[in-house]
mmCIF file of C-alpha atoms in Angstrom:
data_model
loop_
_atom_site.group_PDB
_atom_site.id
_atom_site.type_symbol
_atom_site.label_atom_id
_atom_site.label_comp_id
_atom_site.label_asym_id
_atom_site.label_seq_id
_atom_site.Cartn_x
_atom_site.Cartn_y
_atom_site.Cartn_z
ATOM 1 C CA UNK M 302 0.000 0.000 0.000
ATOM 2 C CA UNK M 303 1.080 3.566 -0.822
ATOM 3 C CA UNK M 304 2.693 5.489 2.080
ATOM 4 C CA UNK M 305 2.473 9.450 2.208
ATOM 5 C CA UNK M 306 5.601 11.463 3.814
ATOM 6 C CA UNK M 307 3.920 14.088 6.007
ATOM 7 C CA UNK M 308 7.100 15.594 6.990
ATOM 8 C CA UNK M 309 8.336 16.250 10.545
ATOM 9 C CA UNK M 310 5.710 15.728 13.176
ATOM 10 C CA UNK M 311 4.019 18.311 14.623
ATOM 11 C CA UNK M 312 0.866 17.365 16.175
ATOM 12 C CA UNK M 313 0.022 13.745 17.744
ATOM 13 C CA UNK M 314 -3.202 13.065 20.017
ATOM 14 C CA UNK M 315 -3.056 16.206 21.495
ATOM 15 C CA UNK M 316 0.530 16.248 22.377
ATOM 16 C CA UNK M 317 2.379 19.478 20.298
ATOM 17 C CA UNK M 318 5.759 18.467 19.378
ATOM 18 C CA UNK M 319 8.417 21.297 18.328
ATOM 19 C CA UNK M 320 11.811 20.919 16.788
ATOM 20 C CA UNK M 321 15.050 22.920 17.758
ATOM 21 C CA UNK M 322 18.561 22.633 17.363
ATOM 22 C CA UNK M 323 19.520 20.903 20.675
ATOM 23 C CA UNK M 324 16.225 18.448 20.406
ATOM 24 C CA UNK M 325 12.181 17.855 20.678
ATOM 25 C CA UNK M 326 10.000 19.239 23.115
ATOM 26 C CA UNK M 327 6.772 17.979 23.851
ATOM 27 C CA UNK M 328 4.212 19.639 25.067
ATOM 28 C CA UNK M 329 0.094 19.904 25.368
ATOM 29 C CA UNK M 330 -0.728 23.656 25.800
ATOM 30 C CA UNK M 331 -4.055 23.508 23.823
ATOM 31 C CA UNK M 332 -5.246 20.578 25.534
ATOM 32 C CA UNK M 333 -4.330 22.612 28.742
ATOM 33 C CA UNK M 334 -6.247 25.550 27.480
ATOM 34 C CA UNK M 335 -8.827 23.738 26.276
ATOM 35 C CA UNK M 336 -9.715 22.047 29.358
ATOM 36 C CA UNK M 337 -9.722 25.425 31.002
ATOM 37 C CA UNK M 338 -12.182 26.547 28.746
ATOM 38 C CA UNK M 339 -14.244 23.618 28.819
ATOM 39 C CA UNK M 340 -14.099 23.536 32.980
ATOM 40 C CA UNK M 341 -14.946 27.599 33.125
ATOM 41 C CA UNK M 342 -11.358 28.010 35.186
ATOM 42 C CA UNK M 343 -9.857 29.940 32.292
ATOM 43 C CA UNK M 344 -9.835 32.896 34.603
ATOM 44 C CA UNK M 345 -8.541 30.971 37.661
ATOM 45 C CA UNK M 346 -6.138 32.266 39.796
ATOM 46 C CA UNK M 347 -2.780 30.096 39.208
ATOM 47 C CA UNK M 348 -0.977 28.368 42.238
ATOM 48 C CA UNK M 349 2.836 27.507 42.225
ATOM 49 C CA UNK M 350 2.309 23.859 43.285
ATOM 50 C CA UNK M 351 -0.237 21.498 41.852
ATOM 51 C CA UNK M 352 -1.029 20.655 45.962
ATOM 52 C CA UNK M 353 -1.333 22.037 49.345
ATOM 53 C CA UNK M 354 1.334 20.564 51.528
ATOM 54 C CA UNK M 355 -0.407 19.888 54.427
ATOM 55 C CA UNK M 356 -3.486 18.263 52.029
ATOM 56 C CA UNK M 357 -4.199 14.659 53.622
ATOM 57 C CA UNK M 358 -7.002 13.769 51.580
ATOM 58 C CA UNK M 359 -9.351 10.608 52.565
ATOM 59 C CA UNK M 360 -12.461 9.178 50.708
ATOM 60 C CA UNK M 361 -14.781 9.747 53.594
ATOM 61 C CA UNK M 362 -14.063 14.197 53.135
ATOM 62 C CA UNK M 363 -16.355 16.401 52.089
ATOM 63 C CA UNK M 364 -19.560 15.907 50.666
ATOM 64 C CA UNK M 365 -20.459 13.300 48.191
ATOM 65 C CA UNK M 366 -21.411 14.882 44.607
ATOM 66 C CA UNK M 367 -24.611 14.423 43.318
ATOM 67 C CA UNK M 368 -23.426 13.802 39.529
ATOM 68 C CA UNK M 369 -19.496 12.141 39.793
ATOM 69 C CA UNK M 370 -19.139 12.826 35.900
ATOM 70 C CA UNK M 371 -17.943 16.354 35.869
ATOM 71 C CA UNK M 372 -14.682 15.144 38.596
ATOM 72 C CA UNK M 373 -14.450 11.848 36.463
ATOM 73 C CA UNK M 374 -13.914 13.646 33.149
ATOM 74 C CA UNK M 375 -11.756 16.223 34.689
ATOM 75 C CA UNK M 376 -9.458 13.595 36.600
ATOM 76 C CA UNK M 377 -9.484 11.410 33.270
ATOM 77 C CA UNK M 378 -8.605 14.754 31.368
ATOM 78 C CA UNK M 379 -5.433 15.485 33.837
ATOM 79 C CA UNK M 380 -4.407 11.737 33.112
ATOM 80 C CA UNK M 381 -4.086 12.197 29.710
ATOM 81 C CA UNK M 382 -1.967 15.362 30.401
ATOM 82 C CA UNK M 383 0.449 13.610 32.823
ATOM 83 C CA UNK M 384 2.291 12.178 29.783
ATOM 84 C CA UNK M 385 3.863 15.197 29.235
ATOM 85 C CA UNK M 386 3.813 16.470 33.024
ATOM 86 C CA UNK M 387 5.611 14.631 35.438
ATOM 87 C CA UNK M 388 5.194 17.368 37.748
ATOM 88 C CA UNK M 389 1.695 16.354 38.077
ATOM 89 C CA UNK M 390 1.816 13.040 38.053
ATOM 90 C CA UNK M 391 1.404 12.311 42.219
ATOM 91 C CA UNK M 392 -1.655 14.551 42.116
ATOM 92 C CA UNK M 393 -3.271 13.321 39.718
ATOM 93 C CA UNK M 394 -2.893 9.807 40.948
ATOM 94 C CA UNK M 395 -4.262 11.212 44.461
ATOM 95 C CA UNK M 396 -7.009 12.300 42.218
ATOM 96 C CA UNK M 397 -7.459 8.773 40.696
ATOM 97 C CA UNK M 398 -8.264 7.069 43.793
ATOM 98 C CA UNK M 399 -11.630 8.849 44.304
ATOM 99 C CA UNK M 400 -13.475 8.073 41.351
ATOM 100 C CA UNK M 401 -15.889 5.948 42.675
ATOM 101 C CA UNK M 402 -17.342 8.371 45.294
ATOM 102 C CA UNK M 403 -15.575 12.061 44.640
ATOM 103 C CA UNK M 404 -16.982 14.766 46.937
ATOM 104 C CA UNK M 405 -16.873 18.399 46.854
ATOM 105 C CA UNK M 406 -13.219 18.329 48.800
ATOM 106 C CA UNK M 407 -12.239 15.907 46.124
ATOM 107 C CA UNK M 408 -13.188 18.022 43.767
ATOM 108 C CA UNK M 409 -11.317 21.116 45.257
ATOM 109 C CA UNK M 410 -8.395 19.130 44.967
ATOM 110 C CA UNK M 411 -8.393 18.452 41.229
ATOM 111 C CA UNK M 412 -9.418 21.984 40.087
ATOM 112 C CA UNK M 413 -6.304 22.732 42.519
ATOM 113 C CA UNK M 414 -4.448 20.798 39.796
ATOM 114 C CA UNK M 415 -6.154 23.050 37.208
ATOM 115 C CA UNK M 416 -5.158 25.955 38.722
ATOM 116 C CA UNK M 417 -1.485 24.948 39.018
ATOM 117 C CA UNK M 418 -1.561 23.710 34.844
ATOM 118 C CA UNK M 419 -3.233 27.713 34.567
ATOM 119 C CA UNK M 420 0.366 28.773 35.948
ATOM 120 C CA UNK M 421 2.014 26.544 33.705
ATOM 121 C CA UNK M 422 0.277 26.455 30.276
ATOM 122 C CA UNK M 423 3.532 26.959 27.973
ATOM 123 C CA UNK M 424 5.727 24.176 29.932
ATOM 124 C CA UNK M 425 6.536 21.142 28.662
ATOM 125 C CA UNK M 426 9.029 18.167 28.631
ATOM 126 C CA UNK M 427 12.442 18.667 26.894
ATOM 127 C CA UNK M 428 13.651 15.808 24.835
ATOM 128 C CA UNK M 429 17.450 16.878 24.174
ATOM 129 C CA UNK M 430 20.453 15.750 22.034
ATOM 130 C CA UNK M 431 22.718 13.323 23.806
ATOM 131 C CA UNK M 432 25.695 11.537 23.686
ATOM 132 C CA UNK M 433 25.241 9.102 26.420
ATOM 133 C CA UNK M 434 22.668 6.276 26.340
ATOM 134 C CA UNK M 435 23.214 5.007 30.401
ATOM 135 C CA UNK M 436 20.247 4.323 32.132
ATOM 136 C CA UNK M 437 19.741 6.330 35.469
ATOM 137 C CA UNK M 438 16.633 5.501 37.908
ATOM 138 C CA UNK M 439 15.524 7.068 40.866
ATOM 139 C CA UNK M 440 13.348 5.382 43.538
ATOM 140 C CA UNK M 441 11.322 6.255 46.185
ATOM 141 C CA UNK M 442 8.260 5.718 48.700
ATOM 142 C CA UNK M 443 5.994 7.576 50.811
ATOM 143 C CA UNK M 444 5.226 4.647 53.907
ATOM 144 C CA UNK M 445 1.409 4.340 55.059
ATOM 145 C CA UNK M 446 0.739 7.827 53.940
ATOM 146 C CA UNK M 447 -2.562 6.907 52.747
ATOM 147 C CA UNK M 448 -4.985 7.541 55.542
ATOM 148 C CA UNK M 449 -7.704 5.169 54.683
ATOM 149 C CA UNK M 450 -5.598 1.884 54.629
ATOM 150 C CA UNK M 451 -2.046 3.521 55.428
ATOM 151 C CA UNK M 452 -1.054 1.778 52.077
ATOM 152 C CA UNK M 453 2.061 3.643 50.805
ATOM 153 C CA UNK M 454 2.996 5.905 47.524
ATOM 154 C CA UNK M 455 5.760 4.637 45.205
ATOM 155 C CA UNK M 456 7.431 6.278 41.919
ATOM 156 C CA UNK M 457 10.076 6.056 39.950
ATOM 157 C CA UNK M 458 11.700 8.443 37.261
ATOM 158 C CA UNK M 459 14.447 6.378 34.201
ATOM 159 C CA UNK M 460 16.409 8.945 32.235
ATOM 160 C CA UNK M 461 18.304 7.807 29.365
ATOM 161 C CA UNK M 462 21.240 9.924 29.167
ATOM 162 C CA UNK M 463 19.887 13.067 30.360
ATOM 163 C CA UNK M 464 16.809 12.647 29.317
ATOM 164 C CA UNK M 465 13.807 11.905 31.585
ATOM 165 C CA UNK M 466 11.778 8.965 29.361
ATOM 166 C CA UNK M 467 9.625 7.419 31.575
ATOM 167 C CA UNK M 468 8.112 7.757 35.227
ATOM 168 C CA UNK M 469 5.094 6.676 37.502
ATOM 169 C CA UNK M 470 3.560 6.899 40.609
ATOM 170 C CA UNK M 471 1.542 4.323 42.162
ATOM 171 C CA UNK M 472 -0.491 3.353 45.453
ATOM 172 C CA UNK M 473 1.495 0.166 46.277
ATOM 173 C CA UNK M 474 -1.176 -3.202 46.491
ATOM 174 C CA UNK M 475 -0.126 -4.451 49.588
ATOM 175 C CA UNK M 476 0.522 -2.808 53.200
ATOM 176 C CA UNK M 477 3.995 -2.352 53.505
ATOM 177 C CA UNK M 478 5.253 -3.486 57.643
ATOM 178 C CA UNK M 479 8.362 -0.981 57.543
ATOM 179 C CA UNK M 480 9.618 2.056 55.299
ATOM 180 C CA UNK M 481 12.329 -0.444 54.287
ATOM 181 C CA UNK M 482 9.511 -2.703 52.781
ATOM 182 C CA UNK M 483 8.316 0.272 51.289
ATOM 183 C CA UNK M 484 10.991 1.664 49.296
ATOM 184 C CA UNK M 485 12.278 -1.627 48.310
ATOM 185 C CA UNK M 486 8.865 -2.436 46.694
ATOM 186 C CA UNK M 487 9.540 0.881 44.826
ATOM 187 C CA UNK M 488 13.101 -0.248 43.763
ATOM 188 C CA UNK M 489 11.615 -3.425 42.661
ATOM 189 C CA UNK M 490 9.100 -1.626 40.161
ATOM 190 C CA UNK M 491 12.102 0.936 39.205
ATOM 191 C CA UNK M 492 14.356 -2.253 38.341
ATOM 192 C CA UNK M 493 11.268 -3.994 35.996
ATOM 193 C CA UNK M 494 10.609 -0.405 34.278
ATOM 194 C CA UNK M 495 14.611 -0.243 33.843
ATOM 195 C CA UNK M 496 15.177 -3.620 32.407
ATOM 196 C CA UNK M 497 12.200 -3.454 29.795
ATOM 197 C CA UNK M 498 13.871 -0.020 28.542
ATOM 198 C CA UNK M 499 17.221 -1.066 28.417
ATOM 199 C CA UNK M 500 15.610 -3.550 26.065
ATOM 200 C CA UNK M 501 14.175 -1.643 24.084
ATOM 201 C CA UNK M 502 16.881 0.370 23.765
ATOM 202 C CA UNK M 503 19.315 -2.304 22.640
ATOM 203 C CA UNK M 504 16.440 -3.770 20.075
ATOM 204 C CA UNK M 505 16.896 -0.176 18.086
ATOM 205 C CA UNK M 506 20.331 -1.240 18.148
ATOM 206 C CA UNK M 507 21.792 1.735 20.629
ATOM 207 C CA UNK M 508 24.949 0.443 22.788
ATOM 208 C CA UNK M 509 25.256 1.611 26.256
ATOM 209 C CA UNK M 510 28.060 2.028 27.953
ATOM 210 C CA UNK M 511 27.445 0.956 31.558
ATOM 211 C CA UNK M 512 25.178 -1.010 33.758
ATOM 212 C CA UNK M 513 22.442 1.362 34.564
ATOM 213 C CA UNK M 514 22.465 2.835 38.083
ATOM 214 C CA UNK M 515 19.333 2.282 40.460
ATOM 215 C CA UNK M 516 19.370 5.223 43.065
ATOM 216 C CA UNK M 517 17.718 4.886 46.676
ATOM 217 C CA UNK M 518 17.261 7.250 49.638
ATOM 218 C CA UNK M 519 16.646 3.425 52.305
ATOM 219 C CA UNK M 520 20.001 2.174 53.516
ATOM 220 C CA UNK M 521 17.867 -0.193 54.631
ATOM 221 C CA UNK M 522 16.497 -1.159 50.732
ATOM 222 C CA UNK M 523 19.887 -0.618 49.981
ATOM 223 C CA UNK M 524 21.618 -3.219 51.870
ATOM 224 C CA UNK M 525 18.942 -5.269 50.745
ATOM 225 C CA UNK M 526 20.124 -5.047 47.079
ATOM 226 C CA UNK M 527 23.259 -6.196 47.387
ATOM 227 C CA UNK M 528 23.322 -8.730 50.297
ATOM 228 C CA UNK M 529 23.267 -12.319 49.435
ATOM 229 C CA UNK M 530 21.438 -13.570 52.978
ATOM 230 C CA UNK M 531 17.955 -13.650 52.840
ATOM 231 C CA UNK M 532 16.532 -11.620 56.382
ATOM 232 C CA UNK M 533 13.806 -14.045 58.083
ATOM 233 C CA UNK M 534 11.975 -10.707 58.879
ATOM 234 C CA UNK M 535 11.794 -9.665 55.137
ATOM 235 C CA UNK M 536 10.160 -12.986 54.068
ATOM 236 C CA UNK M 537 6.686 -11.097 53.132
ATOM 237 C CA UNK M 538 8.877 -9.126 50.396
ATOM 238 C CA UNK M 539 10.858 -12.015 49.175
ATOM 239 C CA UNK M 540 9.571 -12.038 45.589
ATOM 240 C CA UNK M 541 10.520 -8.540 45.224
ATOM 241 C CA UNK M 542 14.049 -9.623 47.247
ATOM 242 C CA UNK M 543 14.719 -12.381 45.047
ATOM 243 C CA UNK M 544 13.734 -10.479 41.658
ATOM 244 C CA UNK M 545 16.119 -7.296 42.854
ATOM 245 C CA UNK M 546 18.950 -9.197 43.964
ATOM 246 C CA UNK M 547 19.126 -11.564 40.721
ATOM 247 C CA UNK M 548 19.344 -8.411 38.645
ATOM 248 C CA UNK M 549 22.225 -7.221 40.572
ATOM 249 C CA UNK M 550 23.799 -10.280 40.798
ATOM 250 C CA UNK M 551 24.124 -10.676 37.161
ATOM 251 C CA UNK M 552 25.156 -7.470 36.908
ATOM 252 C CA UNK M 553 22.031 -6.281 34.958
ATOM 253 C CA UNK M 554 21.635 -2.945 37.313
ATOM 254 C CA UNK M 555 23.517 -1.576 40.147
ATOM 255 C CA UNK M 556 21.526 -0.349 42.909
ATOM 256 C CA UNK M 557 23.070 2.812 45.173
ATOM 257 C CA UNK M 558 22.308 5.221 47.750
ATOM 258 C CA UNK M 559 21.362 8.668 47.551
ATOM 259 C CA UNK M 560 20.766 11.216 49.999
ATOM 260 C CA UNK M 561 17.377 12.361 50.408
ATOM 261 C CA UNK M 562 18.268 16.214 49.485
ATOM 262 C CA UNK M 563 19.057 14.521 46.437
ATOM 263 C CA UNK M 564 15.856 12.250 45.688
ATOM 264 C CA UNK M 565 14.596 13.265 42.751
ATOM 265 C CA UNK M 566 11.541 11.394 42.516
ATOM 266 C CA UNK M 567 10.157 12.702 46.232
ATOM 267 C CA UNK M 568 8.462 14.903 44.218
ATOM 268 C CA UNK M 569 6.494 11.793 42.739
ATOM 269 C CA UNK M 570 5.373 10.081 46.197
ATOM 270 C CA UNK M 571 3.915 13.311 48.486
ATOM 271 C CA UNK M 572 2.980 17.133 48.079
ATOM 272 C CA UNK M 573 6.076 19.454 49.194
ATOM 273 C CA UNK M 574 6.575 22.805 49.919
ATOM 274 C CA UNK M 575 6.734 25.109 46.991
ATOM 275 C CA UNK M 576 10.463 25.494 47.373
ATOM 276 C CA UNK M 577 11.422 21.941 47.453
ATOM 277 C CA UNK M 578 8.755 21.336 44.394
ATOM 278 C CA UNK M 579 10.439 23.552 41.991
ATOM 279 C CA UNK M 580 13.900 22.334 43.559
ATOM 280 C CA UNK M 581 13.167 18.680 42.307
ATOM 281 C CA UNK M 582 10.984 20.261 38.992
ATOM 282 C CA UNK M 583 13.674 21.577 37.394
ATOM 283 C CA UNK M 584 15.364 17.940 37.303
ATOM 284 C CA UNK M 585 12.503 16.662 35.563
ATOM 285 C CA UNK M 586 13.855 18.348 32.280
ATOM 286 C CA UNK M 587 10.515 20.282 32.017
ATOM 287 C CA UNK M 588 11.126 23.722 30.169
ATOM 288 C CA UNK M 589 9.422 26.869 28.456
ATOM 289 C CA UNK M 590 8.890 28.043 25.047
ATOM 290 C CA UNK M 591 9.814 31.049 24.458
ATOM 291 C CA UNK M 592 9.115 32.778 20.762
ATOM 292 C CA UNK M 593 11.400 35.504 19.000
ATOM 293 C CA UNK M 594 9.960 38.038 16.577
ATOM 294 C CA UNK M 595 6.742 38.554 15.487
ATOM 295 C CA UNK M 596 3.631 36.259 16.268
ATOM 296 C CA UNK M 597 3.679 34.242 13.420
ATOM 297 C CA UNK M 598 7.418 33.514 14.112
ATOM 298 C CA UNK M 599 8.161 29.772 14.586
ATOM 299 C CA UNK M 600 11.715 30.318 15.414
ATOM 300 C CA UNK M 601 12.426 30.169 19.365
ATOM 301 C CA UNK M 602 13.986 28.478 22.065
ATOM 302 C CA UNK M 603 13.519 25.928 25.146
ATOM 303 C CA UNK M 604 14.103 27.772 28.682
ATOM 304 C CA UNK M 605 15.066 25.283 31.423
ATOM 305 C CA UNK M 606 13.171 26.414 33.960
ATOM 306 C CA UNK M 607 16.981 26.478 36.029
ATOM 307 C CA UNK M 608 17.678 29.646 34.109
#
């Protein structure tokens, strides 16, 4: 069948993509704006962090809406949206695990999240030019900070090179006993995530250089990683134990410690204070366009939002 060059791309399911001389970026201002428009907050007042620090949300807050579709379209909207923003990605999750019965507090949260993207319309994830292909993750876990069943929050972030390519955030299934248990169920997702792009990566026929690098704020998850004896008291993690420590073993990932100042992907497992969230946002290779000339001018340039 007959194939049609369309050129570069511009425009894919709502995501804007723009070309420059150092790389991509990615962003989705329309569907931003559009979402504004369609939720009547186009006149909001922004906010600096996407939520309040001290916000502890549970399902039993607030009243319960009388019609759940409005919150359910709006949380399903900021979903879609969190492909290009990591920045948003714990809130939105936060958001996710109300659907069934959202209330008016619930709802305060996610046009909270609306407010923030109002603040935020033109930013957008840098994909840059890069020598390196090395695999970096960073790990990390918020223990029994969910106030309903003091489940815990776990993300990761993988860069290849410099460049942030994948991250999540996640309610973890299971109660974790101990912060240790915690993170290292985090590590364990960061390692699977890891592995499958490394894969990937090698299947477009891309050499890296060195084993990719697993960081981790636990000494406790840690030690874990990298000692052969199996603890009796870890025994309820030890398919996550056994997964890990086979990956190291064979040298498929190395996993080290990081200091907390450090973590990048806090920002993924808890709301932070506005200083600390644009400490950790600027890692997240998230920029700015900014336009030279006249309005019609497509020239322009990223702005790391460090500058």
């Amino acid at each position: 069948f007959s194939i049609k060059d369309l050129g570069h791309l511009n425009y894919f399911l709502g995501i804007e993509v723009e070309r420059f001389d150092n790389g991509l970026f990615l962003s989705q201002k329309k569907y931003i704006y559009d979402l504004l428009n369609k939720t009547k907050m186009q006149d909001c007042k922004p906010l600096d962090t996407p939520a309040a620090l001290s916000e502890k949300l549970s399902k039993d807050d607030g009243k319960a809406l009388d019609d759940a579709t409005k919150y359910r379209q709006i949380v399903g909207a900021l979903q879609y949206l969190s492909f290009t923003r990591p920045d948003i990605a714990y809130s939105v999750n936060k958001a996710c695990q109300f659907m069934q019965r959202p209330t008016d507090r619930h709802m305060a949260y996610a046009k909270r999240i609306l407010r923030y993207l109002k603040g935020t319309l033109t930013m957008g994830l840098q994909i840059k030019s890069s020598c390196s292909f090395d695999l970096q993750v960073y790990t990390d876990a918020d223990w029994a900070g969910n106030p309903d069943d003091r489940r815990s929050t776990g993300g990761y972030l993988v860069y290849v090179g410099s460049n942030l390519v994948s991250w999540r955030t996640n309610k973890q299934q299971t109660v974790a006993r101990s912060s240790t248990e915690a993170e290292y169920k985090a590590v364990a997702d960061g390692v699977s995530e890891c592995l499958w792009i490394q894969h990937m990566v090698k299947e477009l026929g891309i050499k890296t250089t060195r084993c990719p690098v697993l960081w981790c704020d636990n000494m406790g998850a840690t030690y874990l990683a990298a000692n052969p004896k199996f603890h009796a008291r870890t025994k309820h993690i030890e398919i996550d134990y056994h997964f890990v420590r086979e990956k190291v073993a064979s040298n498929k990932i190395e996993v080290k410690f990081v200091s907390s100042k450090f973590q990048v992907a806090d920002i993924l497992t808890k709301p932070l204070a506005r200083s600390r969230f644009n400490e950790l946002r600027t890692n997240l290779n998230l920029g700015e366009i900014r336009l030279r000339g006249s309005v019609g001018d497509k020239r322009g340039k990223i702005e790391s939002l460090t500058a």
